[in-house]
Amino acid sequence: MELRFRNTLTGEIEPFEPIEEGKVGLYHCGPTVYARPHIGNHRAFLFADLLRRVLEYAGFEVTQVMNLTDVGHLTDDADEGEDKLEKRARREKIDPWDLVEKVSESFFTDLASLAVMPAHHYPRATGHIPEMLEMVCALIEKGNAYQVGEDVYFHVPSFAKYGRLSGNKVDNLEAGARLEVNPDKKHPSDFALWKSDPDHLMKWESQFGPHGFPGWHIECSAMSRKYLGDRFDIHTGGEDNIFPHHECEIAQTEALIEKSWVSTWMHTRFLQVDGGKMSKSVGNVWTLDDVQERGFSPLDFRFFVLRTHYRGAMNFTWEALKGAAEARRNLADFKGRLEASAHGAVNEGVCARIDEARELFQAALAEDLNASAALAVLFDLRSDFLQGDLKTAEEASAALSFLLEVDGVFGFLGPDEGIISLSDEEVESLIAEREEARQSKNFQRADELRASLMEAGIVLEDVAEGIRWHRI
RNA sequence: GCCGGCAUAGCCAAGUGGUAAGGCAAGGGAUUGCAAAUCCCUCAUCCCCAGUUCGAAUCUGGGUGCCGGCUCCA
């Protein structure tokens, strides 16, 4: 598979070439753990998961890192703002450290229910203060940063390429800036690497003073460097991260290492709800709990998100989720049908139809993760099967192993959760009982038996030749 | 005001120069004791206007609408 990805840095879809052959370093901007993640957040995490799985499917050895921001972000850039994490903690009258624990836990619970593969590292900002301070000091020594009182700022004019990622010009930013001028800064675009505030609850002592905490962007630079090295392959985040967050990360890191840092930047579009942005005032900031309360599986949401292209503006509606859930069920049903007629494992090459499907599938994924096109291949295969193709045991086996291969990338099937397991004998006996009921025109009893088998994940079909059944 | 991006059927969504994938929903028919199972059939000219071209959803220009960024946010 020759992978090609859209690189925000160049605006183009370009061939992916790892820095080190066969290996990929992946870094994702994770959640700020001050509030339960909503479905919009999850789009970005699901995208990260898909990317990782596709890279592994293509044969790369992946090291995946996702940070947890658990300190430091201010509610505005005027340096007067409150840390939103502390603000939330105060409102809920709990300790900020406890809030972090509580939210982090819900984050990981959500990821697990979405069948997201665990990253190799989930570094927390508060666990890497020394690494950040080390970078801050090095930047001062190199002349890219300066200290004012107990604060430290990165001097943007010292980094010529600032604005390359976002397309912003420093001059334009000044023109439209709504932020109040901070007299401490040498340049209005300069950003904080280290701040001091005695009232801050989460603070650390350092060479700059006793009450400091890290600035907005330094954590990602310091932590990615620790786990992935000076340079790595892919950095992702939501589109809102492009500026200023990622622009600033590039500036401070490249100023330090004096070479180009991340090869490919990938950003997901925001998830829209009912055609617009989600907002608390409209009341459509849904979480996975809402999804489940409405009778959907988190995997339905996973499938809904991953069947579309990560860069497209996707619109969440309950109707659309219903459609995705239905489609997912149909694929699970397809799996069950294949299992019922497959026998034994097969090697590639035994079924041309499947090999062709695999090629189409891989080609679609390789072209900047065209998930919609990739999954269409699977639906086509399902149609073929239901129409009577692929009916030999060998063909069904080949189709089944391909389906499982696809699921290895998309992960929508999940475990056979909550289904009462019946042995084949038990199923056959219940079917026989239903047949007796049908013979004696006791259709109420027959339908009860069919319904209970359905509950157990067994689908019955009354066809001309008799009764056919398969598991879902 | 400045910088990005998007606009395809009832809904979700591929397609980036050769005459509209796929899913869901819907309608008609087959099968069935019935059926949520299955099969067959039906369902768009691609936001608007003007260009380029033999030919455009796909390129160019101008609109309109929406999303993101310029302030923390996936």
Short mmCIF file of N, CA and C in Angstrom, two decimals, chain A residues 324-434:
data_model
loop_
_atom_site.label_atom_id
_atom_site.label_comp_id
_atom_site.label_asym_id
_atom_site.label_seq_id
_atom_site.Cartn_x
_atom_site.Cartn_y
_atom_site.Cartn_z
N ALA A 324 -26.65 4.87 10.10
CA ALA A 324 -25.36 4.21 10.28
C ALA A 324 -25.53 2.94 11.10
N ALA A 325 -26.39 3.01 12.12
CA ALA A 325 -26.61 1.85 12.99
C ALA A 325 -27.21 0.71 12.18
N GLU A 326 -28.15 1.05 11.33
CA GLU A 326 -28.80 0.05 10.47
C GLU A 326 -27.77 -0.59 9.54
N ALA A 327 -26.93 0.24 8.96
CA ALA A 327 -25.90 -0.25 8.04
C ALA A 327 -24.93 -1.17 8.77
N ARG A 328 -24.56 -0.79 9.98
CA ARG A 328 -23.63 -1.59 10.76
C ARG A 328 -24.25 -2.95 11.08
N ARG A 329 -25.53 -2.93 11.42
CA ARG A 329 -26.23 -4.17 11.72
C ARG A 329 -26.23 -5.09 10.49
N ASN A 330 -26.42 -4.50 9.35
CA ASN A 330 -26.43 -5.29 8.12
C ASN A 330 -25.07 -5.94 7.87
N LEU A 331 -24.01 -5.25 8.23
CA LEU A 331 -22.69 -5.84 8.05
C LEU A 331 -22.44 -6.96 9.06
N ALA A 332 -22.94 -6.75 10.28
CA ALA A 332 -22.81 -7.80 11.29
C ALA A 332 -23.60 -9.03 10.83
N ASP A 333 -24.74 -8.78 10.25
CA ASP A 333 -25.56 -9.86 9.72
C ASP A 333 -24.83 -10.59 8.59
N PHE A 334 -24.16 -9.83 7.79
CA PHE A 334 -23.37 -10.40 6.69
C PHE A 334 -22.30 -11.33 7.26
N LYS A 335 -21.67 -10.89 8.32
CA LYS A 335 -20.64 -11.71 8.97
C LYS A 335 -21.25 -13.04 9.42
N GLY A 336 -22.41 -12.95 10.04
CA GLY A 336 -23.07 -14.17 10.52
C GLY A 336 -23.41 -15.12 9.38
N ARG A 337 -23.88 -14.59 8.29
CA ARG A 337 -24.22 -15.41 7.13
C ARG A 337 -22.98 -16.10 6.57
N LEU A 338 -21.88 -15.35 6.53
CA LEU A 338 -20.65 -15.94 6.02
C LEU A 338 -20.16 -17.05 6.93
N GLU A 339 -20.27 -16.79 8.23
CA GLU A 339 -19.82 -17.82 9.18
C GLU A 339 -20.63 -19.09 9.01
N ALA A 340 -21.92 -18.92 8.71
CA ALA A 340 -22.78 -20.08 8.57
C ALA A 340 -22.40 -20.94 7.36
N SER A 341 -21.81 -20.31 6.36
CA SER A 341 -21.49 -21.13 5.18
C SER A 341 -20.01 -21.31 4.93
N ALA A 342 -19.17 -20.71 5.77
CA ALA A 342 -17.73 -20.83 5.56
C ALA A 342 -17.20 -22.08 6.26
N HIS A 343 -16.12 -22.60 5.72
CA HIS A 343 -15.45 -23.73 6.37
C HIS A 343 -13.96 -23.58 6.23
N GLY A 344 -13.28 -23.51 7.35
CA GLY A 344 -11.83 -23.49 7.31
C GLY A 344 -11.25 -22.17 6.83
N ALA A 345 -9.96 -22.04 7.03
CA ALA A 345 -9.26 -20.83 6.62
C ALA A 345 -8.84 -20.94 5.17
N VAL A 346 -8.66 -19.81 4.56
CA VAL A 346 -8.22 -19.82 3.17
C VAL A 346 -7.07 -18.86 2.97
N ASN A 347 -6.35 -19.08 1.92
CA ASN A 347 -5.25 -18.18 1.59
C ASN A 347 -5.70 -17.22 0.51
N GLU A 348 -4.96 -16.15 0.40
CA GLU A 348 -5.26 -15.22 -0.68
C GLU A 348 -5.05 -15.94 -2.01
N GLY A 349 -5.76 -15.49 -2.99
CA GLY A 349 -5.56 -16.07 -4.32
C GLY A 349 -6.57 -17.12 -4.68
N VAL A 350 -7.34 -17.62 -3.69
CA VAL A 350 -8.30 -18.66 -4.04
C VAL A 350 -9.58 -18.08 -4.64
N CYS A 351 -9.80 -16.80 -4.40
CA CYS A 351 -11.03 -16.21 -4.88
C CYS A 351 -10.74 -14.86 -5.51
N ALA A 352 -10.84 -14.81 -6.81
CA ALA A 352 -10.48 -13.59 -7.55
C ALA A 352 -11.39 -12.43 -7.14
N ARG A 353 -12.65 -12.73 -6.89
CA ARG A 353 -13.60 -11.68 -6.54
C ARG A 353 -13.17 -10.97 -5.25
N ILE A 354 -12.69 -11.76 -4.29
CA ILE A 354 -12.26 -11.18 -3.02
C ILE A 354 -10.94 -10.42 -3.17
N ASP A 355 -10.05 -10.98 -3.96
CA ASP A 355 -8.77 -10.30 -4.16
C ASP A 355 -8.97 -8.95 -4.82
N GLU A 356 -9.94 -8.92 -5.72
CA GLU A 356 -10.25 -7.67 -6.40
C GLU A 356 -10.83 -6.66 -5.41
N ALA A 357 -11.72 -7.16 -4.54
CA ALA A 357 -12.32 -6.29 -3.52
C ALA A 357 -11.23 -5.73 -2.61
N ARG A 358 -10.30 -6.58 -2.24
CA ARG A 358 -9.22 -6.16 -1.35
C ARG A 358 -8.39 -5.05 -1.99
N GLU A 359 -8.13 -5.21 -3.26
CA GLU A 359 -7.34 -4.18 -3.95
C GLU A 359 -8.06 -2.84 -3.96
N LEU A 360 -9.36 -2.88 -4.24
CA LEU A 360 -10.14 -1.65 -4.25
C LEU A 360 -10.16 -1.01 -2.87
N PHE A 361 -10.33 -1.88 -1.88
CA PHE A 361 -10.38 -1.43 -0.49
C PHE A 361 -9.08 -0.72 -0.10
N GLN A 362 -7.98 -1.35 -0.43
CA GLN A 362 -6.68 -0.78 -0.06
C GLN A 362 -6.40 0.51 -0.83
N ALA A 363 -6.79 0.52 -2.09
CA ALA A 363 -6.54 1.71 -2.89
C ALA A 363 -7.31 2.90 -2.32
N ALA A 364 -8.55 2.65 -1.89
CA ALA A 364 -9.37 3.73 -1.35
C ALA A 364 -8.77 4.26 -0.05
N LEU A 365 -8.38 3.34 0.83
CA LEU A 365 -7.80 3.75 2.11
C LEU A 365 -6.50 4.51 1.91
N ALA A 366 -5.72 4.04 0.95
CA ALA A 366 -4.41 4.62 0.74
C ALA A 366 -4.49 6.06 0.25
N GLU A 367 -5.58 6.40 -0.41
CA GLU A 367 -5.71 7.76 -0.92
C GLU A 367 -6.34 8.66 0.14
N ASP A 368 -5.52 9.07 1.07
CA ASP A 368 -5.94 9.98 2.14
C ASP A 368 -7.15 9.46 2.92
N LEU A 369 -7.13 8.15 3.18
CA LEU A 369 -8.17 7.54 4.01
C LEU A 369 -9.59 7.76 3.50
N ASN A 370 -9.82 7.35 2.29
CA ASN A 370 -11.17 7.49 1.73
C ASN A 370 -12.05 6.36 2.25
N ALA A 371 -12.56 6.56 3.45
CA ALA A 371 -13.30 5.52 4.14
C ALA A 371 -14.60 5.17 3.43
N SER A 372 -15.30 6.14 2.93
CA SER A 372 -16.57 5.89 2.27
C SER A 372 -16.39 4.95 1.09
N ALA A 373 -15.40 5.24 0.28
CA ALA A 373 -15.15 4.40 -0.88
C ALA A 373 -14.69 3.01 -0.45
N ALA A 374 -13.88 2.95 0.60
CA ALA A 374 -13.38 1.67 1.08
C ALA A 374 -14.52 0.78 1.56
N LEU A 375 -15.44 1.36 2.31
CA LEU A 375 -16.54 0.57 2.85
C LEU A 375 -17.55 0.18 1.78
N ALA A 376 -17.64 0.99 0.75
CA ALA A 376 -18.56 0.66 -0.34
C ALA A 376 -18.19 -0.70 -0.93
N VAL A 377 -16.92 -1.02 -0.92
CA VAL A 377 -16.44 -2.30 -1.43
C VAL A 377 -17.08 -3.45 -0.65
N LEU A 378 -17.18 -3.26 0.64
CA LEU A 378 -17.75 -4.30 1.49
C LEU A 378 -19.25 -4.47 1.25
N PHE A 379 -19.93 -3.35 1.08
CA PHE A 379 -21.36 -3.43 0.81
C PHE A 379 -21.64 -4.08 -0.54
N ASP A 380 -20.77 -3.82 -1.49
CA ASP A 380 -20.93 -4.46 -2.80
C ASP A 380 -20.79 -5.97 -2.66
N LEU A 381 -19.83 -6.36 -1.83
CA LEU A 381 -19.59 -7.77 -1.62
C LEU A 381 -20.81 -8.42 -0.96
N ARG A 382 -21.39 -7.71 -0.05
CA ARG A 382 -22.58 -8.21 0.64
C ARG A 382 -23.72 -8.41 -0.36
N SER A 383 -23.89 -7.45 -1.24
CA SER A 383 -24.93 -7.59 -2.25
C SER A 383 -24.69 -8.83 -3.11
N ASP A 384 -23.45 -8.97 -3.54
CA ASP A 384 -23.12 -10.14 -4.36
C ASP A 384 -23.48 -11.43 -3.64
N PHE A 385 -23.11 -11.48 -2.38
CA PHE A 385 -23.36 -12.69 -1.60
C PHE A 385 -24.85 -12.97 -1.47
N LEU A 386 -25.60 -11.94 -1.13
CA LEU A 386 -27.04 -12.13 -0.94
C LEU A 386 -27.73 -12.50 -2.25
N GLN A 387 -27.13 -12.11 -3.34
CA GLN A 387 -27.72 -12.44 -4.63
C GLN A 387 -27.32 -13.83 -5.11
N GLY A 388 -26.50 -14.50 -4.29
CA GLY A 388 -26.19 -15.88 -4.65
C GLY A 388 -24.77 -16.14 -5.07
N ASP A 389 -23.95 -15.10 -5.17
CA ASP A 389 -22.53 -15.32 -5.47
C ASP A 389 -21.81 -15.78 -4.22
N LEU A 390 -20.57 -16.18 -4.38
CA LEU A 390 -19.71 -16.52 -3.25
C LEU A 390 -20.34 -17.57 -2.34
N LYS A 391 -21.01 -18.54 -2.93
CA LYS A 391 -21.73 -19.47 -2.07
C LYS A 391 -20.98 -20.75 -1.72
N THR A 392 -19.84 -21.00 -2.38
CA THR A 392 -19.10 -22.18 -1.96
C THR A 392 -18.44 -21.89 -0.62
N ALA A 393 -18.16 -22.96 0.10
CA ALA A 393 -17.56 -22.80 1.43
C ALA A 393 -16.23 -22.05 1.32
N GLU A 394 -15.52 -22.33 0.28
CA GLU A 394 -14.22 -21.69 0.12
C GLU A 394 -14.37 -20.19 -0.15
N GLU A 395 -15.30 -19.86 -1.02
CA GLU A 395 -15.53 -18.44 -1.32
C GLU A 395 -16.03 -17.70 -0.08
N ALA A 396 -16.94 -18.34 0.63
CA ALA A 396 -17.47 -17.71 1.84
C ALA A 396 -16.36 -17.50 2.86
N SER A 397 -15.47 -18.47 2.95
CA SER A 397 -14.34 -18.33 3.88
C SER A 397 -13.45 -17.17 3.49
N ALA A 398 -13.21 -17.05 2.20
CA ALA A 398 -12.37 -15.96 1.73
C ALA A 398 -13.05 -14.62 2.02
N ALA A 399 -14.36 -14.57 1.79
CA ALA A 399 -15.11 -13.34 2.03
C ALA A 399 -15.09 -13.01 3.52
N LEU A 400 -15.25 -14.04 4.34
CA LEU A 400 -15.26 -13.82 5.78
C LEU A 400 -13.92 -13.28 6.26
N SER A 401 -12.84 -13.85 5.76
CA SER A 401 -11.54 -13.37 6.24
C SER A 401 -11.29 -11.95 5.74
N PHE A 402 -11.82 -11.62 4.58
CA PHE A 402 -11.68 -10.24 4.11
C PHE A 402 -12.50 -9.29 4.99
N LEU A 403 -13.70 -9.73 5.33
CA LEU A 403 -14.55 -8.88 6.18
C LEU A 403 -13.86 -8.62 7.52
N LEU A 404 -13.25 -9.65 8.08
CA LEU A 404 -12.56 -9.47 9.35
C LEU A 404 -11.34 -8.57 9.20
N GLU A 405 -10.74 -8.65 8.02
CA GLU A 405 -9.60 -7.78 7.72
C GLU A 405 -10.07 -6.32 7.70
N VAL A 406 -11.19 -6.09 7.05
CA VAL A 406 -11.76 -4.74 7.00
C VAL A 406 -12.09 -4.26 8.41
N ASP A 407 -12.66 -5.17 9.20
CA ASP A 407 -13.03 -4.78 10.55
C ASP A 407 -11.81 -4.51 11.42
N GLY A 408 -10.70 -5.12 11.04
CA GLY A 408 -9.46 -4.83 11.77
C GLY A 408 -9.07 -3.36 11.61
N VAL A 409 -9.47 -2.79 10.50
CA VAL A 409 -9.16 -1.38 10.24
C VAL A 409 -10.25 -0.47 10.80
N PHE A 410 -11.51 -0.85 10.60
CA PHE A 410 -12.60 0.04 11.03
C PHE A 410 -13.14 -0.28 12.42
N GLY A 411 -13.03 -1.54 12.81
CA GLY A 411 -13.42 -1.88 14.18
C GLY A 411 -14.85 -1.59 14.55
N PHE A 412 -15.78 -1.86 13.67
CA PHE A 412 -17.17 -1.55 13.99
C PHE A 412 -17.96 -2.76 14.47
N LEU A 413 -17.44 -3.96 14.25
CA LEU A 413 -18.20 -5.14 14.64
C LEU A 413 -18.21 -5.34 16.16
N GLY A 414 -17.06 -5.21 16.75
CA GLY A 414 -17.00 -5.32 18.19
C GLY A 414 -17.22 -6.75 18.65
N PRO A 415 -17.10 -6.97 19.95
CA PRO A 415 -17.35 -8.30 20.48
C PRO A 415 -18.85 -8.59 20.40
N ASP A 416 -19.20 -9.86 20.48
CA ASP A 416 -20.61 -10.22 20.44
C ASP A 416 -21.22 -9.97 21.81
N GLU A 417 -21.33 -8.70 22.12
CA GLU A 417 -21.70 -8.29 23.47
C GLU A 417 -23.17 -8.58 23.78
N GLY A 418 -23.39 -8.97 25.01
CA GLY A 418 -24.76 -9.06 25.51
C GLY A 418 -25.64 -10.09 24.84
N ILE A 419 -25.05 -10.93 24.04
CA ILE A 419 -25.88 -11.91 23.35
C ILE A 419 -25.81 -13.23 24.10
N ILE A 420 -26.97 -13.77 24.39
CA ILE A 420 -27.01 -15.06 25.07
C ILE A 420 -26.47 -16.10 24.10
N SER A 421 -25.51 -16.87 24.56
CA SER A 421 -24.95 -17.81 23.60
C SER A 421 -25.69 -19.14 23.64
N LEU A 422 -26.11 -19.59 22.50
CA LEU A 422 -26.80 -20.87 22.37
C LEU A 422 -25.93 -21.76 21.50
N SER A 423 -25.90 -23.02 21.84
CA SER A 423 -25.13 -23.93 21.00
C SER A 423 -25.97 -24.22 19.75
N ASP A 424 -25.31 -24.75 18.74
CA ASP A 424 -26.02 -25.10 17.51
C ASP A 424 -27.18 -26.05 17.81
N GLU A 425 -26.91 -27.01 18.74
CA GLU A 425 -27.94 -27.99 19.06
C GLU A 425 -29.17 -27.33 19.67
N GLU A 426 -28.88 -26.36 20.58
CA GLU A 426 -29.98 -25.66 21.23
C GLU A 426 -30.81 -24.88 20.21
N VAL A 427 -30.08 -24.25 19.28
CA VAL A 427 -30.77 -23.49 18.24
C VAL A 427 -31.65 -24.42 17.42
N GLU A 428 -31.07 -25.53 17.00
CA GLU A 428 -31.80 -26.48 16.15
C GLU A 428 -33.04 -26.99 16.87
N SER A 429 -32.88 -27.21 18.17
CA SER A 429 -34.02 -27.74 18.90
C SER A 429 -35.14 -26.71 19.04
N LEU A 430 -34.75 -25.44 19.24
CA LEU A 430 -35.76 -24.39 19.31
C LEU A 430 -36.45 -24.20 17.96
N ILE A 431 -35.67 -24.34 16.91
CA ILE A 431 -36.26 -24.22 15.58
C ILE A 431 -37.25 -25.35 15.33
N ALA A 432 -36.88 -26.55 15.78
CA ALA A 432 -37.78 -27.69 15.60
C ALA A 432 -39.08 -27.46 16.38
N GLU A 433 -38.93 -26.90 17.57
CA GLU A 433 -40.10 -26.61 18.38
C GLU A 433 -41.00 -25.61 17.67
N ARG A 434 -40.36 -24.61 17.05
CA ARG A 434 -41.14 -23.60 16.33
C ARG A 434 -41.85 -24.24 15.14
#
